[in-house]
mmCIF file of C-alpha atoms in Angstrom:
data_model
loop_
_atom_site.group_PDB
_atom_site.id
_atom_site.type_symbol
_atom_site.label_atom_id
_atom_site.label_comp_id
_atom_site.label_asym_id
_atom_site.label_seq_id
_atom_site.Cartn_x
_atom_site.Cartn_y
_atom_site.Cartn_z
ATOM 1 C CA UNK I 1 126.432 270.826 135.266
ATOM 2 C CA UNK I 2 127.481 271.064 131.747
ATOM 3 C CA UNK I 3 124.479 269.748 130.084
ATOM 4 C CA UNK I 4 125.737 269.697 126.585
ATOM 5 C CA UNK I 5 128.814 267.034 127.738
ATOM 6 C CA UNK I 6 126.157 264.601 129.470
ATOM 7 C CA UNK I 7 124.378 264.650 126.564
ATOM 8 C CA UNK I 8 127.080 264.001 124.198
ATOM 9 C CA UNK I 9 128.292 262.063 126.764
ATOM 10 C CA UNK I 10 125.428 259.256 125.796
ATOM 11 C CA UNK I 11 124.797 257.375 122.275
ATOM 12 C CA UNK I 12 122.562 258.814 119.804
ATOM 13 C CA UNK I 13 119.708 255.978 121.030
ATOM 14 C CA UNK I 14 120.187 257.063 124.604
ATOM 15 C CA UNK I 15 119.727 260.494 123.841
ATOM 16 C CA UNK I 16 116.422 259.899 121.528
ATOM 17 C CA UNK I 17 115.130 257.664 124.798
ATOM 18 C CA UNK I 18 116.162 261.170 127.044
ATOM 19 C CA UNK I 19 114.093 263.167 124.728
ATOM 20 C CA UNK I 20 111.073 261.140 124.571
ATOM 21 C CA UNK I 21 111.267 260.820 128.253
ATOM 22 C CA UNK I 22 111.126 264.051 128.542
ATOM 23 C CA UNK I 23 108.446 265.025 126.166
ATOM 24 C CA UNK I 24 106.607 261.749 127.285
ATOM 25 C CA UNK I 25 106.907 262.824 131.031
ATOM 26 C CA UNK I 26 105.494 266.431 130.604
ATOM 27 C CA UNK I 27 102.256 265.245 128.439
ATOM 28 C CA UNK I 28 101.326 263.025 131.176
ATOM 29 C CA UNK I 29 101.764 265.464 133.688
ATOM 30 C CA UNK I 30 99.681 268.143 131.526
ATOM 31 C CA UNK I 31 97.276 265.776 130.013
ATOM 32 C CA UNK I 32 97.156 262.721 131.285
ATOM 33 C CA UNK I 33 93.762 261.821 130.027
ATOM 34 C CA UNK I 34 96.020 260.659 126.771
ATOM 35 C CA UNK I 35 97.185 257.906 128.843
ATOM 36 C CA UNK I 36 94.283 257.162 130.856
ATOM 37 C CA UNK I 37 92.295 254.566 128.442
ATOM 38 C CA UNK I 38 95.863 252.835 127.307
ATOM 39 C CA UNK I 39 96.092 252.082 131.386
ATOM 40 C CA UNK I 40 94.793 247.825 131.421
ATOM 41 C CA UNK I 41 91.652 247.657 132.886
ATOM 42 C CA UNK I 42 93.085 245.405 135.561
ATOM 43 C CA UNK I 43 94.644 248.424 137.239
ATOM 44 C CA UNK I 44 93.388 250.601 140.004
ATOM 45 C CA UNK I 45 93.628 254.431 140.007
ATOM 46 C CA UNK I 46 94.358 254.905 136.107
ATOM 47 C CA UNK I 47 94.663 258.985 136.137
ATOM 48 C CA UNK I 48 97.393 258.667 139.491
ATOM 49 C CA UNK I 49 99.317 255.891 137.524
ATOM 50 C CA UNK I 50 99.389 258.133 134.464
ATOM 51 C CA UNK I 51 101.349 260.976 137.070
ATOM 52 C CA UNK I 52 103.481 258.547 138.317
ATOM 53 C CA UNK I 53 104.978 257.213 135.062
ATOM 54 C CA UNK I 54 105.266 260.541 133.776
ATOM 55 C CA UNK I 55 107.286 261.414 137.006
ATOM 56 C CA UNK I 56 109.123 258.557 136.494
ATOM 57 C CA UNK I 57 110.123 259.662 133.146
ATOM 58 C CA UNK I 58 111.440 263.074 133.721
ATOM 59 C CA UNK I 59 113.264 261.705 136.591
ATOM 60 C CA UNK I 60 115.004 258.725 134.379
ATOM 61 C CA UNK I 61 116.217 261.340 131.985
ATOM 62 C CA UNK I 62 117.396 264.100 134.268
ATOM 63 C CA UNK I 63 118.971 260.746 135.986
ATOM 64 C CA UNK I 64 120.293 259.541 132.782
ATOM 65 C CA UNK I 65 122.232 263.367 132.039
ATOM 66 C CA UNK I 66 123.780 263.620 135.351
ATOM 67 C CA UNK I 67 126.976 260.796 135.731
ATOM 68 C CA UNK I 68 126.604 260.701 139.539
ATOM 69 C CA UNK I 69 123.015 259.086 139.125
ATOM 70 C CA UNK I 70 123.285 257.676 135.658
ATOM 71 C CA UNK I 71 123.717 254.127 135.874
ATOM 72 C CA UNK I 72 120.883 253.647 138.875
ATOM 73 C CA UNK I 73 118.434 256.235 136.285
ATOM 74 C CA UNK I 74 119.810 253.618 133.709
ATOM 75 C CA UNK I 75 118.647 250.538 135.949
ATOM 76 C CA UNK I 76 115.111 252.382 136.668
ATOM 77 C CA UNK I 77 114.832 253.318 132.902
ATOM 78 C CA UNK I 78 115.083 249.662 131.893
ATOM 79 C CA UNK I 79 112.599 248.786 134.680
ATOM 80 C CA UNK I 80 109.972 251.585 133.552
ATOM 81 C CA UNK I 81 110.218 250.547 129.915
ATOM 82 C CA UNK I 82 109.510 247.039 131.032
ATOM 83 C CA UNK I 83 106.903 248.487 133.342
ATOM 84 C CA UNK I 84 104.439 250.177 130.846
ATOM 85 C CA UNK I 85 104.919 247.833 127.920
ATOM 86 C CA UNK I 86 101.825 246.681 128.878
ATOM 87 C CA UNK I 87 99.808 250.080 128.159
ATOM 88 C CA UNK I 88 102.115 249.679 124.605
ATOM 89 C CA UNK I 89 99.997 246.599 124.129
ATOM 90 C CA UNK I 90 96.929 247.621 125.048
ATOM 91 C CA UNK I 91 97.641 250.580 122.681
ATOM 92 C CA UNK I 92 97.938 248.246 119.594
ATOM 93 C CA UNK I 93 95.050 246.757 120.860
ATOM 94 C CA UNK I 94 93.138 249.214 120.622
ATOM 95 C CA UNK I 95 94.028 250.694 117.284
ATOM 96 C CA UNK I 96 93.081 246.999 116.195
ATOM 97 C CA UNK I 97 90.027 247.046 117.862
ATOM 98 C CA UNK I 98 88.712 250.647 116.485
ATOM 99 C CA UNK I 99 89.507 249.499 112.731
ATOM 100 C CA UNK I 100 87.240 245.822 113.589
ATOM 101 C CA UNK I 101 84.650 247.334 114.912
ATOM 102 C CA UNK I 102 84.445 250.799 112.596
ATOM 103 C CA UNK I 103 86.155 250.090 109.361
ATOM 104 C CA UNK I 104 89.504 250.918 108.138
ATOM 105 C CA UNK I 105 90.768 254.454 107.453
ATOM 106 C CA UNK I 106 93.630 255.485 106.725
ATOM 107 C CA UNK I 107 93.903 257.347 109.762
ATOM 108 C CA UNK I 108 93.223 254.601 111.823
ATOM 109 C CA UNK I 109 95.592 252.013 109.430
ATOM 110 C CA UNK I 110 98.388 254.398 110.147
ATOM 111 C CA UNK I 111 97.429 254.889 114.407
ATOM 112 C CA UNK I 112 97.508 250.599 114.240
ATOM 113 C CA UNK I 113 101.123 250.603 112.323
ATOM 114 C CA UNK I 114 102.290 253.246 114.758
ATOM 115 C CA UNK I 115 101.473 251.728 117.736
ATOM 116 C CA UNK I 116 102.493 247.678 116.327
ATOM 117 C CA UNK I 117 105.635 249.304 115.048
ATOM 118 C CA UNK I 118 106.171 250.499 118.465
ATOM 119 C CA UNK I 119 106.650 247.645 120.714
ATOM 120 C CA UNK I 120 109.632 245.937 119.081
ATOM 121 C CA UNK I 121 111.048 249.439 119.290
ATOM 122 C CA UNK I 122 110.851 248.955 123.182
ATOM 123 C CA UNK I 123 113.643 246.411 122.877
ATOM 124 C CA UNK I 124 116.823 248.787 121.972
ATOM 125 C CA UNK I 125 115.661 250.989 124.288
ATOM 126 C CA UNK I 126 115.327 248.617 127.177
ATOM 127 C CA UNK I 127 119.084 247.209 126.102
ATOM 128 C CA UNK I 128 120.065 251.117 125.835
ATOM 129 C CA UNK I 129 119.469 251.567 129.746
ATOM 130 C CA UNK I 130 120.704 248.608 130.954
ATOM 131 C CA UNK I 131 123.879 249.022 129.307
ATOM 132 C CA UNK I 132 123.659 252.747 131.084
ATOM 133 C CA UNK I 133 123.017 250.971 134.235
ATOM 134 C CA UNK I 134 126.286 248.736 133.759
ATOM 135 C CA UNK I 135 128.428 252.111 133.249
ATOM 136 C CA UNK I 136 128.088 252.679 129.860
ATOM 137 C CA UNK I 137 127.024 255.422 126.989
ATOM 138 C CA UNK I 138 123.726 253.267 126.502
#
């Protein structure tokens, strides 16, 4: 596999959302306990959810560089995105939460704008994989 071409292969977007899948993917397999609190409440087994989207992760972007399996790792990237904008949510949430209850600092003013910023951001990269899933550069 020439790895280089299937990465060219994909738009610039597509390959940030490979990147961050993979990064993503390997802190919740090495520390998971990052994820663990952003996990709603509502769900059962927080820690074994955290492995599974990290899983889920490195296999949408090894999925995404190989052209045999791109368009279904498109289809399941789309679907995972979808999936976990929930925790993104919660995320904000919290940041919004921890500057209510304890005050504003600017550590915490920037942790609130990262994480807000961060769920329109989930829209180009849900449209990026479904145009992979339809057979295209994403």
């Amino acid at each position: 596999m020439d790895l280089r071409a299937n990465i060219t292969h994909l738009t610039p977007v597509a390959r940030g959302l490979v990147g961050a899948y993979v990064v993503s993917g390997v802190i919740h397999l090495v520390k998971p306990q990052v994820f663990e609190s952003i996990v709603p409440k509502q769900l059962p087994r927080r820690r074994e959810l955290v492995y599974v989207s990290g899983v889920a992760e490195l296999a949408c972007a090894a999925g995404m560089l190989t052209p045999r399996t791109r368009e279904v790792a498109g289809a399941a990237s789309a679907a995972l995105l979808v999936a976990v904008f929930p925790a993104n949510v919660e995320m904000a949430r919290q940041a919004h939460s921890r500057i209510t209850r304890r005050g504003s600092t600017p550590q915490r003013e920037v942790q609130r704008a990262l994480s807000v910023a961060r769920l329109p951001l989930q829209w180009p990269l849900i449209r990026s994989s479904v145009a992979i899933a339809r057979g295209g550069r994403g």
